[in-house]
Coordinates of C-alpha atoms and ligand atoms in Angstrom, one line a residue:
X1262 CA 81.6 95.8 88.1
X1263 CA 83.7 94.7 85.1
X1264 CA 86.9 96.7 85.0
X1265 CA 85.3 99.6 86.4
X1266 CA 83.4 100.4 83.3
X1267 CA 80.0 99.3 83.8
X1268 CA 77.5 99.5 86.4
X1269 CA 75.4 96.3 86.8
X1270 CA 72.6 96.1 84.3
X1271 CA 74.1 98.4 81.7
X1272 CA 76.4 95.3 80.6
X1273 CA 73.1 93.4 80.2
X1274 CA 71.7 95.8 77.8
X1275 CA 74.9 96.7 76.1
X1276 CA 73.5 94.9 73.0
X1277 CA 69.9 96.1 72.7
X1278 CA 68.9 99.7 72.0
X1279 CA 70.4 102.4 74.0
X1280 CA 68.7 102.5 77.2
X1281 CA 66.9 105.5 78.7
X1282 CA 68.7 106.8 81.5
X1283 CA 65.7 105.8 83.6
X1284 CA 65.6 102.2 82.6
X1285 CA 69.1 101.7 83.5
X1286 CA 68.9 103.0 86.7
X1287 CA 66.1 100.7 87.3
X1288 CA 68.1 97.9 86.0
X1289 CA 71.2 99.1 88.4
X1290 CA 68.8 99.2 91.5
X1291 CA 67.0 95.8 91.0
X1292 CA 70.7 94.2 90.8
X1293 CA 71.5 96.1 94.1
X1294 CA 68.4 94.7 95.8
X1295 CA 69.3 91.1 94.5
X1296 CA 72.9 91.6 96.0
X1297 CA 71.4 92.6 99.1
X1298 CA 69.2 89.8 99.6
X1299 CA 72.7 87.6 99.4
X1300 CA 74.1 89.4 102.5
X1301 CA 73.9 88.6 106.1
X1302 CA 70.7 90.0 107.5
X1303 CA 69.6 91.3 103.7
X1304 CA 66.5 88.9 103.3
X1305 CA 65.2 89.8 106.7
X1306 CA 65.8 93.6 106.2
X1307 CA 64.2 93.7 102.7
X1308 CA 61.0 91.6 104.2
X1309 CA 60.9 94.1 107.2
X1310 CA 61.0 97.2 104.7
X1311 CA 58.6 95.3 101.9
X1312 CA 55.7 97.5 102.8
X1313 CA 57.3 100.6 103.8
X1314 CA 58.4 103.7 101.7
X1315 CA 60.8 105.1 103.9
X1316 CA 63.9 102.6 104.5
X1317 CA 66.7 103.1 102.1
X1318 CA 70.0 101.3 101.9
X1319 CA 72.9 104.0 101.8
X1320 CA 76.4 104.9 102.2
X1321 CA 79.4 102.3 101.8
X1322 CA 76.9 99.3 101.7
X1323 CA 75.5 100.7 98.2
X1324 CA 78.5 101.4 96.8
X1325 CA 80.2 98.1 97.8
X1326 CA 77.2 96.3 96.2
X1327 CA 77.3 98.1 93.2
X1328 CA 81.1 97.4 92.9
X1329 CA 80.0 93.5 93.6
X1330 CA 82.3 93.7 96.6
X1331 CA 80.8 92.5 100.2
X1332 CA 79.8 95.5 102.5
X1333 CA 81.3 95.4 105.8
X1334 CA 78.1 96.4 107.1
X1335 CA 74.9 97.4 106.1
X1336 CA 73.7 101.2 106.6
X1337 CA 70.3 101.9 106.6
X1338 CA 68.4 105.2 106.6
X1339 CA 64.8 106.1 107.3
X1340 CA 63.3 108.9 105.6
X1341 CA 63.1 111.6 108.4
X1342 CA 60.8 114.3 106.9
X1343 CA 58.2 113.2 109.5
X1344 CA 59.7 114.2 112.9
X1345 CA 57.2 111.6 114.7
X1346 CA 59.6 108.9 113.2
X1347 CA 62.5 110.2 115.3
X1348 CA 62.7 107.1 117.7
X1349 CA 62.0 104.7 114.7
X1350 CA 65.6 103.8 114.2
X1351 CA 65.6 102.0 117.6
X1352 CA 62.5 100.4 117.3
X1353 CA 63.2 99.4 113.6
X1354 CA 66.6 97.8 115.1
X1355 CA 64.7 96.1 117.5
X1356 CA 62.1 94.6 115.1
X1357 CA 65.2 93.6 112.9
X1358 CA 67.1 91.8 115.9
X1359 CA 64.2 90.1 116.7
X1360 CA 63.5 88.9 113.1
X1361 CA 67.0 87.7 113.0
X1362 CA 66.8 85.9 116.2
X1363 CA 63.9 84.0 114.9
X1364 CA 65.3 83.0 111.4
X1365 CA 68.7 82.2 113.3
X1366 CA 66.9 80.2 116.0
X1367 CA 69.1 81.5 118.6
X1368 CA 69.8 84.6 120.5
X1369 CA 72.8 86.0 118.6
X1370 CA 72.0 89.6 118.1
X1371 CA 72.2 93.0 120.2
X1372 CA 70.7 96.2 120.0
X1373 CA 72.7 99.3 120.5
X1374 CA 71.3 102.7 120.6
X1375 CA 73.1 106.4 120.2
X1376 CA 70.4 108.9 120.9
X1377 CA 72.1 111.4 120.0
X1378 CA 72.6 110.8 116.3
X1379 CA 69.4 108.8 116.2
X1380 CA 70.9 105.8 115.3
X1381 CA 70.6 102.2 116.2
X1382 CA 72.6 99.0 115.3
X1383 CA 71.9 95.5 115.3
X1384 CA 75.3 93.3 115.5
X1385 CA 75.7 89.6 115.5
X1386 CA 78.0 87.0 114.5
X1387 CA 77.6 87.1 110.9
X1388 CA 77.1 91.0 110.3
X1389 CA 76.1 94.4 111.4
X1390 CA 73.4 96.4 110.2
X1391 CA 73.3 100.1 111.3
X1392 CA 69.8 102.2 111.4
X1393 CA 69.7 106.0 111.2
X1394 CA 67.2 108.6 110.5
X1395 CA 68.1 110.3 107.6
X1396 CA 69.6 113.7 108.6
X1397 CA 71.0 117.1 107.9
X1398 CA 74.0 118.3 109.8
X1399 CA 75.3 121.8 110.6
X1400 CA 78.9 122.6 111.6
X1401 CA 78.7 125.6 114.2
X1402 CA 82.3 126.1 113.8
X1403 CA 84.7 124.2 111.3
X1404 CA 85.9 121.0 112.7
X1405 CA 83.4 120.8 115.3
X1406 CA 81.0 118.0 116.1
X1407 CA 77.8 118.4 113.9
X1408 CA 74.4 119.3 115.0
X1409 CA 71.8 116.9 113.8
X1410 CA 68.3 117.2 112.6
X1411 CA 66.2 114.4 110.8
X1412 CA 65.5 115.3 106.9
X1413 CA 64.8 113.3 103.7
X1414 CA 66.9 110.7 102.2
X1415 CA 68.2 113.3 99.2
X1416 CA 69.4 115.9 101.9
X1417 CA 71.1 113.2 104.0
X1418 CA 73.1 112.2 101.0
X1419 CA 74.2 116.0 100.7
X1420 CA 76.0 115.7 104.0
X1421 CA 78.2 112.7 102.8
X1422 CA 81.7 112.7 102.5
X1423 CA 82.4 111.4 98.9
X1424 CA 80.0 111.4 95.8
X1425 CA 80.6 107.2 95.7
X1426 CA 79.3 107.1 99.4
X1427 CA 75.9 109.1 98.4
X1428 CA 73.8 106.9 96.7
X1429 CA 70.8 105.2 98.1
X1430 CA 68.5 102.6 97.2
X1431 CA 64.7 102.3 98.1
X1432 CA 64.2 98.8 99.8
X1433 CA 60.1 98.9 99.9
X1434 CA 56.8 99.9 98.7
X1435 CA 57.2 101.8 95.6
X1436 CA 60.8 102.8 96.4
X1437 CA 61.9 99.3 95.7
X1438 CA 65.1 99.2 93.8
X1439 CA 64.9 102.8 93.1
X1440 CA 68.3 104.7 93.1
X1441 CA 68.8 108.0 94.5
X1442 CA 72.3 109.0 93.6
X1443 CA 74.2 112.3 94.7
X1444 CA 75.2 114.6 91.8
X1445 CA 78.0 112.8 89.8
X1446 CA 77.6 109.7 92.0
X1447 CA 77.2 107.0 89.5
X1448 CA 79.8 108.4 87.0
X1449 CA 82.1 108.6 89.6
X1450 CA 81.8 105.2 90.6
X1451 CA 82.1 104.0 87.0
X1452 CA 85.6 106.2 86.7
X1453 CA 86.3 104.9 90.2
X1454 CA 87.0 108.6 91.5
X1455 CA 86.8 110.0 95.0
X1456 CA 85.3 113.6 94.7
X1457 CA 83.6 115.6 97.6
X1458 CA 80.2 116.6 97.6
X1459 CA 80.8 120.3 97.9
X1460 CA 83.8 122.7 97.9
X1461 CA 83.5 123.3 102.0
X1462 CA 83.5 119.5 102.7
X1463 CA 86.9 119.3 104.0
X1464 CA 86.7 122.6 106.3
X1465 CA 83.2 121.4 107.7
X1466 CA 84.9 117.9 108.6
X1467 CA 88.7 117.6 108.1
X1468 CA 88.5 114.2 109.2
X1469 CA 87.4 113.4 105.6
X1470 CA 91.1 114.1 104.6
X1471 CA 91.9 110.8 106.3
X1472 CA 89.0 109.1 104.9
X1473 CA 90.1 110.3 101.5
X1474 CA 93.4 108.6 101.8
X1475 CA 91.6 105.4 103.2
X1476 CA 89.3 105.0 100.4
X1477 CA 91.7 106.0 97.8
X1478 CA 93.8 102.8 99.0
X1479 CA 90.9 100.6 99.9
X1480 CA 89.0 101.0 96.6
X1481 CA 91.8 102.1 94.5
X1482 CA 90.2 105.1 93.3
X1483 CA 91.7 108.2 92.0
X1484 CA 91.3 111.3 93.8
X1485 CA 89.1 113.8 91.4
X1486 CA 91.8 116.8 90.6
X1487 CA 89.6 119.5 92.1
X1488 CA 89.3 117.4 95.3
X1489 CA 92.8 116.9 95.6
X1490 CA 93.2 120.9 95.0
X1491 CA 90.4 121.5 98.0
X1492 CA 92.2 118.8 100.0
X1493 CA 95.8 120.3 99.8
X1494 CA 94.0 123.8 100.2
X1495 CA 92.2 122.7 103.2
X1496 CA 95.7 121.2 104.7
X1497 CA 97.7 124.4 103.8
X1498 CA 95.2 126.4 106.1
X1499 CA 95.5 124.5 108.9
X1500 CA 92.1 122.6 108.8
X1501 CA 93.4 119.7 110.7
X1502 CA 94.1 121.8 113.7
X1503 CA 90.4 122.5 114.2
X1504 CA 89.8 118.8 115.0
X1505 CA 90.4 117.1 118.2
X1506 CA 93.2 114.4 118.3
X1507 CA 90.8 111.8 119.4
X1508 CA 88.6 112.3 116.0
X1509 CA 91.9 112.1 114.1
X1510 CA 93.1 109.3 115.9
X1511 CA 90.2 107.5 115.5
X1512 CA 90.4 107.9 111.6
X1513 CA 94.1 106.9 111.6
X1514 CA 93.3 104.0 113.6
X1515 CA 90.7 102.9 110.8
X1516 CA 93.5 103.4 108.3
X1517 CA 96.1 101.2 110.0
X1518 CA 93.5 98.4 110.2
X1519 CA 93.0 98.5 106.5
X1520 CA 94.3 95.4 104.5
X1521 CA 96.0 98.3 102.6
X1522 CA 97.1 100.3 105.6
X1523 CA 100.5 100.9 103.8
X1524 CA 98.8 102.6 100.9
X1525 CA 96.4 104.7 102.9
X1526 CA 99.5 106.0 104.9
X1527 CA 101.2 106.7 101.6
X1528 CA 98.3 108.8 100.3
X1529 CA 98.2 110.5 103.5
X1530 CA 101.9 111.2 103.2
X1531 CA 101.6 112.3 99.8
X1532 CA 98.6 114.5 100.3
X1533 CA 100.4 116.3 103.5
X1534 CA 98.0 114.8 105.9
X1535 CA 100.8 113.1 108.2
X1536 CA 102.5 116.3 108.3
X1537 CA 99.6 118.2 109.2
X1538 CA 99.2 115.8 112.2
X1539 CA 102.7 116.0 113.3
X1540 CA 105.6 117.5 111.1
X1541 CA 108.0 114.7 111.7
X1542 CA 105.6 111.9 111.2
X1543 CA 106.9 109.5 108.4
X1544 CA 105.9 106.8 106.4
X1545 CA 108.5 105.2 104.3
X1546 CA 106.7 102.5 102.3
X1547 CA 110.0 100.6 101.5
X1548 CA 110.9 100.0 105.2
X1549 CA 107.3 99.1 105.8
X1550 CA 107.0 96.7 103.3
X1551 CA 110.5 95.1 104.4
X1552 CA 109.2 95.2 108.2
X1553 CA 105.9 93.7 107.3
X1554 CA 107.5 90.9 105.6
X1555 CA 109.7 89.8 108.3
X1556 CA 106.8 90.3 111.0
X1557 CA 105.6 86.8 112.1
X1558 CA 102.0 85.9 112.5
X1559 CA 101.7 86.6 116.2
X1560 CA 102.9 90.4 115.5
X1561 CA 100.6 93.4 115.3
X1562 CA 100.8 95.1 111.8
X1563 CA 98.9 98.2 113.1
X1564 CA 101.7 98.3 116.0
X1565 CA 104.3 98.0 113.4
X1566 CA 102.9 100.9 111.5
X1567 CA 102.5 103.1 114.3
X1568 CA 106.0 102.8 115.3
X1569 CA 107.4 103.1 111.8
X1570 CA 105.2 106.4 111.9
X1571 CA 106.9 107.5 115.1
X1572 CA 110.3 106.2 114.4
X1573 CA 111.7 109.9 113.8
X1574 CA 110.5 111.3 116.8
X1575 CA 112.3 108.5 118.9
X1576 CA 115.6 108.9 116.8
X1577 CA 116.2 112.3 118.4
X1578 CA 118.9 112.0 121.1
X1579 CA 117.6 114.5 123.6
X1580 CA 117.7 112.5 126.7
X1581 CA 114.0 111.4 126.7
X1582 CA 113.5 110.3 123.0
X1583 CA 110.0 108.4 124.1
X1584 CA 108.5 111.7 125.5
X1585 CA 107.3 113.3 122.3
X1586 CA 106.0 110.1 120.4
X1587 CA 104.2 109.5 123.8
X1588 CA 102.8 112.4 124.0
X1589 CA 101.4 112.5 120.2
X1590 CA 100.0 108.9 120.8
X1591 CA 98.2 110.3 123.7
X1592 CA 96.8 113.3 122.0
X1593 CA 95.5 111.1 119.3
X1594 CA 93.9 108.9 122.3
X1595 CA 95.6 105.4 121.3
X1596 CA 95.0 103.1 123.8
X1597 CA 97.8 102.7 126.5
X1598 CA 98.6 99.3 125.6
X1599 CA 99.2 100.1 121.8
X1600 CA 100.9 103.4 122.5
X1601 CA 103.4 101.4 124.9
X1602 CA 103.9 98.7 122.6
X1603 CA 104.5 101.1 119.5
X1604 CA 106.9 103.4 121.3
X1605 CA 108.8 100.5 122.5
X1606 CA 109.0 98.7 119.3
X1607 CA 110.4 102.5 117.9
X1608 CA 112.7 102.6 120.2
X1609 CA 114.0 99.1 119.8
X1610 CA 114.4 99.4 116.3
X1611 CA 116.5 102.1 116.5
X1612 CA 119.0 100.3 119.1
X1613 CA 118.6 96.9 117.4
X1614 CA 119.3 98.0 113.6
X1615 CA 122.9 98.6 114.9
X1616 CA 123.4 95.4 117.1
X1617 CA 121.5 92.6 115.4
X1618 CA 124.0 92.5 112.5
X1619 CA 127.0 91.8 115.1
X1620 CA 124.9 89.2 116.7
X1621 CA 126.8 85.9 115.7
X1622 CA 125.1 83.3 118.0
X1623 CA 121.6 82.7 118.9
X1624 CA 122.3 83.7 122.6
X1625 CA 123.8 87.2 121.3
X1626 CA 120.1 87.6 119.5
X1627 CA 118.4 86.4 122.8
X1628 CA 120.7 89.0 124.9
X1629 CA 120.0 91.7 122.5
X1630 CA 116.3 91.1 121.5
X1631 CA 114.4 89.3 124.0
X1632 CA 113.0 92.1 125.8
X1633 CA 111.7 93.9 122.9
X1634 CA 108.6 94.0 121.0
X1635 CA 108.6 91.8 118.1
X1636 CA 107.3 94.5 115.7
X1637 CA 110.3 96.4 116.8
X1638 CA 112.6 93.6 115.5
X1639 CA 110.9 93.5 112.4
X1640 CA 111.5 97.0 112.0
X1641 CA 115.1 97.0 112.9
X1642 CA 115.6 94.4 110.6
X1643 CA 114.3 96.3 107.6
X1644 CA 116.2 99.5 108.8
X1645 CA 119.6 97.8 108.1
X1646 CA 121.4 94.9 106.7
X1647 CA 119.8 93.3 109.6
X1648 CA 117.2 91.2 107.9
X1649 CA 118.9 87.8 108.3
X1650 CA 119.7 88.5 111.9
X1651 CA 115.9 89.6 112.4
X1652 CA 114.4 86.8 111.0
X1653 CA 116.6 84.4 112.6
X1654 CA 115.1 85.7 115.8
X1655 CA 111.8 86.1 115.1
X1656 CA 111.3 82.7 113.4
X1657 CA 113.6 80.2 115.3
X1658 CA 115.6 81.6 118.4
X1659 CA 112.9 83.3 120.0
X1660 CA 110.9 79.9 120.1
X1661 CA 113.5 78.3 122.2
X1662 CA 112.5 77.3 125.5
X1663 CA 114.1 75.4 128.4
X1664 CA 112.3 72.2 129.8
X1665 CA 113.4 72.6 133.3
X1666 CA 112.1 75.8 135.4
X1667 CA 112.6 77.2 138.8
X1668 CA 110.7 74.3 140.9
X1669 CA 113.2 71.9 139.2
X1670 CA 116.0 73.9 140.6
X1671 CA 114.3 74.4 144.2
X1672 CA 114.1 70.7 144.2
X1673 CA 117.6 70.2 143.5
X1674 CA 118.5 72.6 146.4
X1675 CA 119.1 75.8 145.1
X1676 CA 117.9 78.6 147.6
X1677 CA 114.9 80.6 146.5
X1678 CA 116.1 83.9 145.2
X1679 CA 117.9 85.5 142.1
X1680 CA 120.1 82.6 142.1
X1681 CA 117.4 80.5 140.5
X1682 CA 116.8 82.8 137.5
X1683 CA 120.5 83.3 137.1
X1684 CA 121.1 79.9 136.7
X1685 CA 117.9 79.3 134.4
X1686 CA 119.4 82.1 132.3
X1687 CA 122.7 80.9 131.9
X1688 CA 121.1 77.5 130.7
X1689 CA 119.3 78.8 128.3
X1690 CA 122.1 80.4 126.6
X1691 CA 123.7 77.2 126.6
X1692 CA 120.8 75.7 125.2
X1693 CA 120.7 78.6 122.7
X1694 CA 124.1 78.0 121.4
X1695 CA 123.7 74.1 121.1
X1696 CA 126.1 73.7 124.0
X1697 CA 123.9 71.2 125.8
X1698 CA 122.5 67.5 124.4
X1699 CA 118.9 66.8 124.2
X1700 CA 116.2 66.9 127.0
X1701 CA 115.8 68.0 130.3
X1702 CA 118.5 65.9 132.2
X1703 CA 121.4 67.8 130.5
X1704 CA 119.8 71.1 131.4
X1705 CA 119.5 69.8 134.8
X1706 CA 123.1 68.7 134.8
X1707 CA 124.5 72.3 133.6
X1708 CA 122.4 74.2 136.0
X1709 CA 123.9 71.9 139.0
X1710 CA 127.2 72.7 137.6
X1711 CA 126.7 76.5 137.8
X1712 CA 127.6 77.7 141.3
Ligands
LIG2620 P1 83.2 100.9 105.6 O1 83.2 99.8 104.5 O2 84.7 101.1 106.2 O3 82.1 100.3 106.7 P2 81.9 103.1 104.9 O4 82.1 103.4 103.5 O5 80.5 102.2 105.1 O6 82.8 102.1 104.8 P3 81.5 104.3 107.6 O7 82.7 105.0 108.1 O8 80.9 103.1 107.9 O9 82.1 104.2 105.8 O10 80.5 105.3 107.3 C1 79.1 105.0 106.5 C2 78.8 106.1 105.3 O11 78.5 107.3 106.5 C3 79.9 106.6 104.5 O12 79.6 105.8 103.6 C4 79.7 107.9 104.2 O13 78.5 108.2 103.5 C5 78.9 108.4 105.8 N1 80.2 108.9 106.5 C6 80.7 108.6 107.5 N2 81.9 109.3 107.8 C7 81.7 110.5 107.2 C8 82.1 112.0 107.5 N3 83.2 112.0 108.4 N4 81.6 113.0 106.6 C9 80.5 112.5 105.7 N5 80.2 111.6 105.8 C10 80.6 110.4 106.2

């Protein structure tokens, strides 16, 4: 879409007579179908849907194709008014998988079925297509998982989070290329604006508060005024308290994995989402930008962002600075590995930001930082006047290693036990400080002299 001003098809008509709304929508729908054809699996999907009235592309995929962006996956909804079609999602997915197999000439697809939500998916190397029966959702209480029933496409659109995600396009029969936008959807897409479908949206599903921030960052769409009011109201009345930590954590992880993750966190901070998750979570854009700039390619951006978020929790000197951060990340069901690494990085950042600037020699850097996650070193570098020391460790010093190892010392007659490690450590410090000549002989000679 040009500068967010027009949807496809509209530009092509600009010089002619003002089109009727219907003609314009037909142009837009046909263009979406053409763009779909160029996506992985798009041709096969259209072929399968050719003679069917019930197959629609929906959600983020339609939004992205209208914006001329590549969708991450294709979401397909099968009109579900006819209850006899309940199992159709799985059948459709299996057929699609086999048609992709034939065309790809190799066995690259697999089918997942999620009975509860009447969905099935095809995932292969080049893409992902999710199939679902169009459904209506009923929330037994705010924040609960919804009860699901199959329904029509137009009703399915009403359960969605934001208007720009609530557009369907028919993929076959007389529905081919027919757009079904929720109210305001096309105008919001054109104006690059995020708007909830109805006023109770955030109460029904407060995880939409996190999704709002994520789309705000990813699409660079503004938050419509009334939607922002509703979001703040929901947060003020404790909407997020009704949701499990697992669901909040899942949305937070999605935000952390976005290319624009820092912007998504900033939007969460600004809206008050972070404070609602935990009053002392913090996002400091300047700190994070500085740390990301220092982070080497083998570091994890997600871990760094998470460590920065929990930094105020580990700063508290109450004997067990890690306990609260760990408890929070457990509540949000972060995988243990990420939890431990993020907490260790935060603790390291707090300790290192004072120590790093005082490290004069490479061996000092080694002694200070060799046990710490590199995300913690990057954060420490951005916290203080420590950027140069952090960069030196991350880019050069941590890669220095010895040519000799324990076996060489055993062969030299050093007895098995801690003595071997001690000598290797000493020799490494010499190597780091440039006190040894080139090569393993110099290292062996130095190790021999140590006693
Ligand atoms: P992505 O590009 O990250 O895949 P997406 O917009 O396709 O983004 P998904 O999380 O894959 O998002 O969800 C697919 C669609 O399902 C969304 O576009 C939206 O219409 C709907 N959806 C997902 N989660 C919710 C929710 N919590 N509430 C309402 N609708 C939702």
